[in-house]
Short mmCIF file of C-alpha atoms in Angstrom, two decimals:
data_model
loop_
_atom_site.label_atom_id
_atom_site.label_comp_id
_atom_site.label_asym_id
_atom_site.label_seq_id
_atom_site.Cartn_x
_atom_site.Cartn_y
_atom_site.Cartn_z
CA UNK A 1 0.11 0.10 0.10
CA UNK A 2 1.18 3.51 -0.59
CA UNK A 3 1.04 6.38 1.51
CA UNK A 4 -2.01 7.76 -0.15
CA UNK A 5 -3.69 4.39 0.13
CA UNK A 6 -3.29 4.47 3.70
CA UNK A 7 -3.93 8.16 4.43
CA UNK A 8 -7.27 8.20 2.12
CA UNK A 9 -8.01 4.75 0.86
CA UNK A 10 -7.44 2.90 -2.39
CA UNK A 11 -10.59 3.71 -4.03
CA UNK A 12 -10.18 7.47 -4.76
CA UNK A 13 -12.10 9.06 -7.30
CA UNK A 14 -10.07 12.52 -8.24
CA UNK A 15 -6.65 11.47 -8.79
CA UNK A 16 -7.07 10.43 -12.32
CA UNK A 17 -7.41 6.70 -11.76
CA UNK A 18 -10.58 6.04 -12.89
CA UNK A 19 -11.40 7.16 -16.99
CA UNK A 20 -15.24 8.24 -17.80
CA UNK A 21 -17.47 5.28 -18.03
CA UNK A 22 -17.99 3.40 -21.20
CA UNK A 23 -21.13 2.36 -22.89
CA UNK A 24 -21.81 -1.31 -24.17
CA UNK A 25 -21.36 -0.29 -27.65
CA UNK A 26 -17.78 1.35 -27.25
CA UNK A 27 -15.28 -1.02 -28.54
CA UNK A 28 -12.65 0.45 -25.70
CA UNK A 29 -14.50 -1.89 -23.25
CA UNK A 30 -12.40 -4.44 -24.71
CA UNK A 31 -9.12 -2.61 -24.45
CA UNK A 32 -9.36 -0.75 -21.38
CA UNK A 33 -7.58 -1.92 -18.04
CA UNK A 34 -10.19 0.27 -16.10
CA UNK A 35 -13.87 0.05 -16.54
CA UNK A 36 -16.71 2.01 -14.84
CA UNK A 37 -20.30 0.36 -15.74
CA UNK A 38 -22.82 3.34 -14.99
CA UNK A 39 -26.43 1.89 -15.09
CA UNK A 40 -27.24 4.01 -12.12
CA UNK A 41 -30.25 6.23 -11.95
CA UNK A 42 -28.10 9.10 -11.81
CA UNK A 43 -27.14 8.26 -15.52
CA UNK A 44 -30.05 10.33 -17.44
CA UNK A 45 -29.29 8.13 -20.59
CA UNK A 46 -30.13 5.07 -18.73
CA UNK A 47 -32.89 6.62 -16.76
CA UNK A 48 -34.73 7.53 -19.69
CA UNK A 49 -34.63 3.91 -21.11
CA UNK A 50 -38.13 1.62 -20.49
CA UNK A 51 -37.92 -0.92 -17.79
CA UNK A 52 -37.26 -3.77 -20.60
CA UNK A 53 -34.74 -1.86 -22.36
CA UNK A 54 -33.10 -1.67 -18.94
CA UNK A 55 -33.37 -5.16 -18.02
CA UNK A 56 -31.83 -5.98 -21.71
CA UNK A 57 -29.35 -3.52 -21.03
CA UNK A 58 -28.21 -5.38 -17.73
CA UNK A 59 -28.23 -8.48 -19.42
CA UNK A 60 -25.99 -7.63 -22.49
CA UNK A 61 -23.37 -6.32 -20.02
CA UNK A 62 -23.64 -9.28 -18.02
CA UNK A 63 -22.99 -11.39 -21.34
CA UNK A 64 -19.95 -9.06 -22.31
CA UNK A 65 -18.17 -9.11 -19.01
CA UNK A 66 -16.48 -12.51 -18.98
CA UNK A 67 -15.12 -11.54 -22.67
CA UNK A 68 -13.40 -8.45 -21.12
CA UNK A 69 -9.77 -10.06 -20.64
CA UNK A 70 -7.93 -6.84 -20.15
CA UNK A 71 -9.95 -5.20 -17.51
CA UNK A 72 -8.42 -5.24 -14.30
CA UNK A 73 -10.34 -2.84 -12.54
CA UNK A 74 -14.15 -2.80 -12.56
CA UNK A 75 -16.69 -0.52 -10.90
CA UNK A 76 -20.17 -1.05 -10.70
CA UNK A 77 -22.64 1.98 -9.71
CA UNK A 78 -26.14 -0.11 -9.94
CA UNK A 79 -27.55 -2.49 -7.39
CA UNK A 80 -26.15 -5.40 -8.91
CA UNK A 81 -28.16 -8.91 -8.90
CA UNK A 82 -26.88 -12.30 -8.48
CA UNK A 83 -26.27 -12.90 -12.21
CA UNK A 84 -24.58 -9.80 -12.62
CA UNK A 85 -22.23 -10.94 -10.01
CA UNK A 86 -21.98 -14.23 -11.69
CA UNK A 87 -20.85 -12.88 -14.74
CA UNK A 88 -18.19 -10.67 -12.61
CA UNK A 89 -16.73 -13.63 -11.34
CA UNK A 90 -16.08 -14.96 -14.71
CA UNK A 91 -13.37 -12.20 -15.33
CA UNK A 92 -10.53 -14.02 -14.36
CA UNK A 93 -7.74 -11.04 -14.76
CA UNK A 94 -9.52 -8.75 -12.32
CA UNK A 95 -7.36 -7.21 -9.63
CA UNK A 96 -9.95 -4.95 -8.15
CA UNK A 97 -13.58 -4.73 -8.04
CA UNK A 98 -15.87 -1.62 -6.85
CA UNK A 99 -19.24 -2.67 -6.14
CA UNK A 100 -21.53 0.32 -5.26
CA UNK A 101 -24.46 -1.74 -3.60
CA UNK A 102 -26.08 -5.33 -4.64
CA UNK A 103 -28.85 -7.40 -3.98
CA UNK A 104 -26.30 -10.66 -4.17
CA UNK A 105 -27.06 -13.80 -2.23
CA UNK A 106 -23.85 -16.06 -2.57
CA UNK A 107 -20.57 -14.80 -2.87
CA UNK A 108 -19.08 -18.32 -3.83
CA UNK A 109 -18.18 -17.78 -7.11
CA UNK A 110 -15.87 -14.97 -6.25
CA UNK A 111 -13.34 -17.72 -5.40
CA UNK A 112 -12.78 -18.00 -8.66
CA UNK A 113 -11.10 -14.54 -8.98
CA UNK A 114 -7.58 -15.75 -7.97
CA UNK A 115 -5.53 -12.58 -8.92
CA UNK A 116 -8.09 -10.14 -6.65
CA UNK A 117 -6.19 -7.61 -4.62
CA UNK A 118 -8.98 -5.31 -3.98
CA UNK A 119 -12.25 -5.53 -3.07
CA UNK A 120 -14.92 -3.01 -1.84
CA UNK A 121 -18.60 -4.21 -1.80
CA UNK A 122 -21.29 -1.56 -0.70
CA UNK A 123 -24.21 -2.27 0.98
CA UNK A 124 -25.44 -5.91 0.52
CA UNK A 125 -27.68 -7.17 3.70
CA UNK A 126 -28.89 -10.08 1.78
CA UNK A 127 -25.31 -11.84 2.44
CA UNK A 128 -24.96 -14.53 4.88
CA UNK A 129 -21.74 -15.87 3.87
CA UNK A 130 -18.21 -14.60 3.17
CA UNK A 131 -16.89 -18.21 2.25
CA UNK A 132 -15.93 -17.02 -1.14
CA UNK A 133 -13.99 -14.21 0.21
CA UNK A 134 -12.11 -16.61 2.18
CA UNK A 135 -10.12 -18.10 -0.89
CA UNK A 136 -9.02 -14.90 -2.22
CA UNK A 137 -5.31 -15.21 -0.90
CA UNK A 138 -3.90 -12.43 -2.57
CA UNK A 139 -6.38 -9.83 -1.00
CA UNK A 140 -4.78 -6.65 0.32
CA UNK A 141 -7.82 -3.94 0.84
CA UNK A 142 -11.28 -5.27 1.82
CA UNK A 143 -14.20 -3.01 2.59
CA UNK A 144 -17.38 -4.49 3.51
CA UNK A 145 -20.65 -2.04 4.10
CA UNK A 146 -24.17 -3.49 5.79
CA UNK A 147 -23.19 -7.12 5.66
CA UNK A 148 -25.31 -7.41 8.75
CA UNK A 149 -26.65 -10.57 8.44
CA UNK A 150 -23.52 -12.49 7.46
CA UNK A 151 -22.87 -14.89 10.37
CA UNK A 152 -19.20 -15.71 9.70
CA UNK A 153 -17.16 -12.34 9.40
CA UNK A 154 -14.77 -13.52 12.06
CA UNK A 155 -13.26 -16.04 9.65
CA UNK A 156 -11.69 -13.21 7.91
CA UNK A 157 -8.67 -14.49 10.12
CA UNK A 158 -7.91 -16.32 7.32
CA UNK A 159 -6.79 -13.47 5.10
CA UNK A 160 -3.70 -13.09 6.63
CA UNK A 161 -2.30 -10.56 3.71
CA UNK A 162 -4.75 -8.22 4.33
CA UNK A 163 -3.03 -4.59 4.71
CA UNK A 164 -6.59 -2.86 4.96
CA UNK A 165 -9.85 -4.00 6.46
CA UNK A 166 -12.94 -1.81 6.79
CA UNK A 167 -16.15 -3.17 7.99
CA UNK A 168 -19.14 -0.71 8.50
CA UNK A 169 -22.62 -0.30 8.58
CA UNK A 170 -24.83 1.76 6.23
CA UNK A 171 -25.40 5.42 7.04
CA UNK A 172 -28.36 4.89 8.46
CA UNK A 173 -28.31 1.25 9.60
CA UNK A 174 -27.44 -0.52 12.83
CA UNK A 175 -23.84 -1.66 13.53
CA UNK A 176 -22.58 -4.90 12.41
CA UNK A 177 -22.64 -7.26 15.40
CA UNK A 178 -19.68 -9.17 16.69
CA UNK A 179 -19.29 -11.33 19.80
CA UNK A 180 -15.50 -10.35 20.00
CA UNK A 181 -12.75 -9.11 17.84
CA UNK A 182 -10.46 -12.37 18.32
CA UNK A 183 -10.17 -12.77 14.65
CA UNK A 184 -7.97 -9.76 14.27
CA UNK A 185 -5.22 -10.96 16.41
CA UNK A 186 -4.08 -13.22 13.13
CA UNK A 187 -4.25 -10.33 10.82
CA UNK A 188 -0.93 -8.79 11.84
CA UNK A 189 -0.10 -7.26 8.42
CA UNK A 190 -3.18 -4.82 8.73
CA UNK A 191 -1.76 -1.21 8.27
CA UNK A 192 -5.34 0.01 8.22
CA UNK A 193 -8.29 -0.95 10.42
CA UNK A 194 -11.89 0.74 10.33
CA UNK A 195 -14.47 -0.95 12.22
CA UNK A 196 -18.17 0.78 12.84
CA UNK A 197 -19.13 -2.53 14.98
CA UNK A 198 -20.98 -3.31 18.34
CA UNK A 199 -19.50 -5.96 20.60
CA UNK A 200 -20.94 -8.60 22.68
CA UNK A 201 -18.18 -8.46 24.97
CA UNK A 202 -16.66 -5.14 24.95
CA UNK A 203 -12.75 -5.85 24.93
CA UNK A 204 -10.45 -4.31 21.91
CA UNK A 205 -7.33 -6.10 23.37
CA UNK A 206 -6.91 -8.04 19.97
CA UNK A 207 -6.71 -4.50 18.38
CA UNK A 208 -3.88 -3.98 20.75
CA UNK A 209 -1.96 -6.68 18.82
CA UNK A 210 -1.86 -5.01 15.54
CA UNK A 211 1.40 -3.52 15.66
CA UNK A 212 1.55 -2.51 12.21
CA UNK A 213 -1.21 -0.29 11.98
CA UNK A 214 -0.71 3.54 10.71
CA UNK A 215 -4.55 4.40 10.53
CA UNK A 216 -7.23 3.00 12.91
CA UNK A 217 -10.84 4.15 13.37
CA UNK A 218 -13.17 2.52 15.82
CA UNK A 219 -16.23 3.89 17.31
CA UNK A 220 -15.89 5.87 20.90
CA UNK A 221 -18.22 3.23 22.58
CA UNK A 222 -15.43 0.94 22.23
CA UNK A 223 -12.58 2.63 23.94
CA UNK A 224 -14.53 5.28 26.04
CA UNK A 225 -13.62 2.77 28.94
CA UNK A 226 -9.98 2.53 28.17
CA UNK A 227 -7.26 5.53 28.77
CA UNK A 228 -6.88 7.01 25.44
CA UNK A 229 -3.02 7.98 25.79
CA UNK A 230 -2.42 4.62 27.19
CA UNK A 231 -4.13 2.90 24.07
CA UNK A 232 -1.98 5.02 21.63
CA UNK A 233 1.25 3.77 23.25
CA UNK A 234 0.27 0.69 21.57
CA UNK A 235 0.64 1.76 18.04
CA UNK A 236 3.99 3.31 17.41
CA UNK A 237 3.51 3.49 13.91
CA UNK A 238 -0.35 5.20 14.13
CA UNK A 239 -0.39 8.35 11.94
CA UNK A 240 -4.14 8.49 11.15
CA UNK A 241 -7.81 8.04 12.81
CA UNK A 242 -9.71 8.90 15.92
CA UNK A 243 -7.11 7.82 18.30
CA UNK A 244 -4.51 9.79 17.01
CA UNK A 245 -5.33 12.76 18.83
#
């Protein structure tokens, strides 16, 4: 991770990383390494289509995605369904996926993306298991939003190459619930950790074992019983976050 990745995040939208979204008719989709598929309601051309034409456009995109062998980074802006997600999982050369939100129920086939290093999965409350993600051994950054019904987030301990982990709720939703944070103690390569969670057992000692952290954000209710100055002493490399000051 670069200094900017740590300070701001890997997924940035104002430094020239992404080009403009491409339409399905544009042959550049077969050459580009970075592709934005903009089928959100903020796209007026898409918004003006009839319901049947919207469905057809999504179907054609899903049919085309596995053929885009040069694409390494993909962003979707609409609420993807299971079929669209399955099409993404056939893009074997992907190194990064940014999914704004979805109504996906199974992540099983994301395990096929052996080259994946960066994954952002926005609000998707239907997910009950992250089993597919656990096979992504090259994953460096992982951001999950509103996975409130997922029962096995503690299994993230298997992803010991992770350098950045973010688990947060939706803006107006309840916090993600954990019994404890013991799984974190095995993620000793973490440089960035952001948790918006609630704990049954309000102990943050596993976080204190993460000596490589440079950025840390946790909600105040998790650390208010601790002395903040003493907490900071555990993190010699800490530069950013709500424990820094």
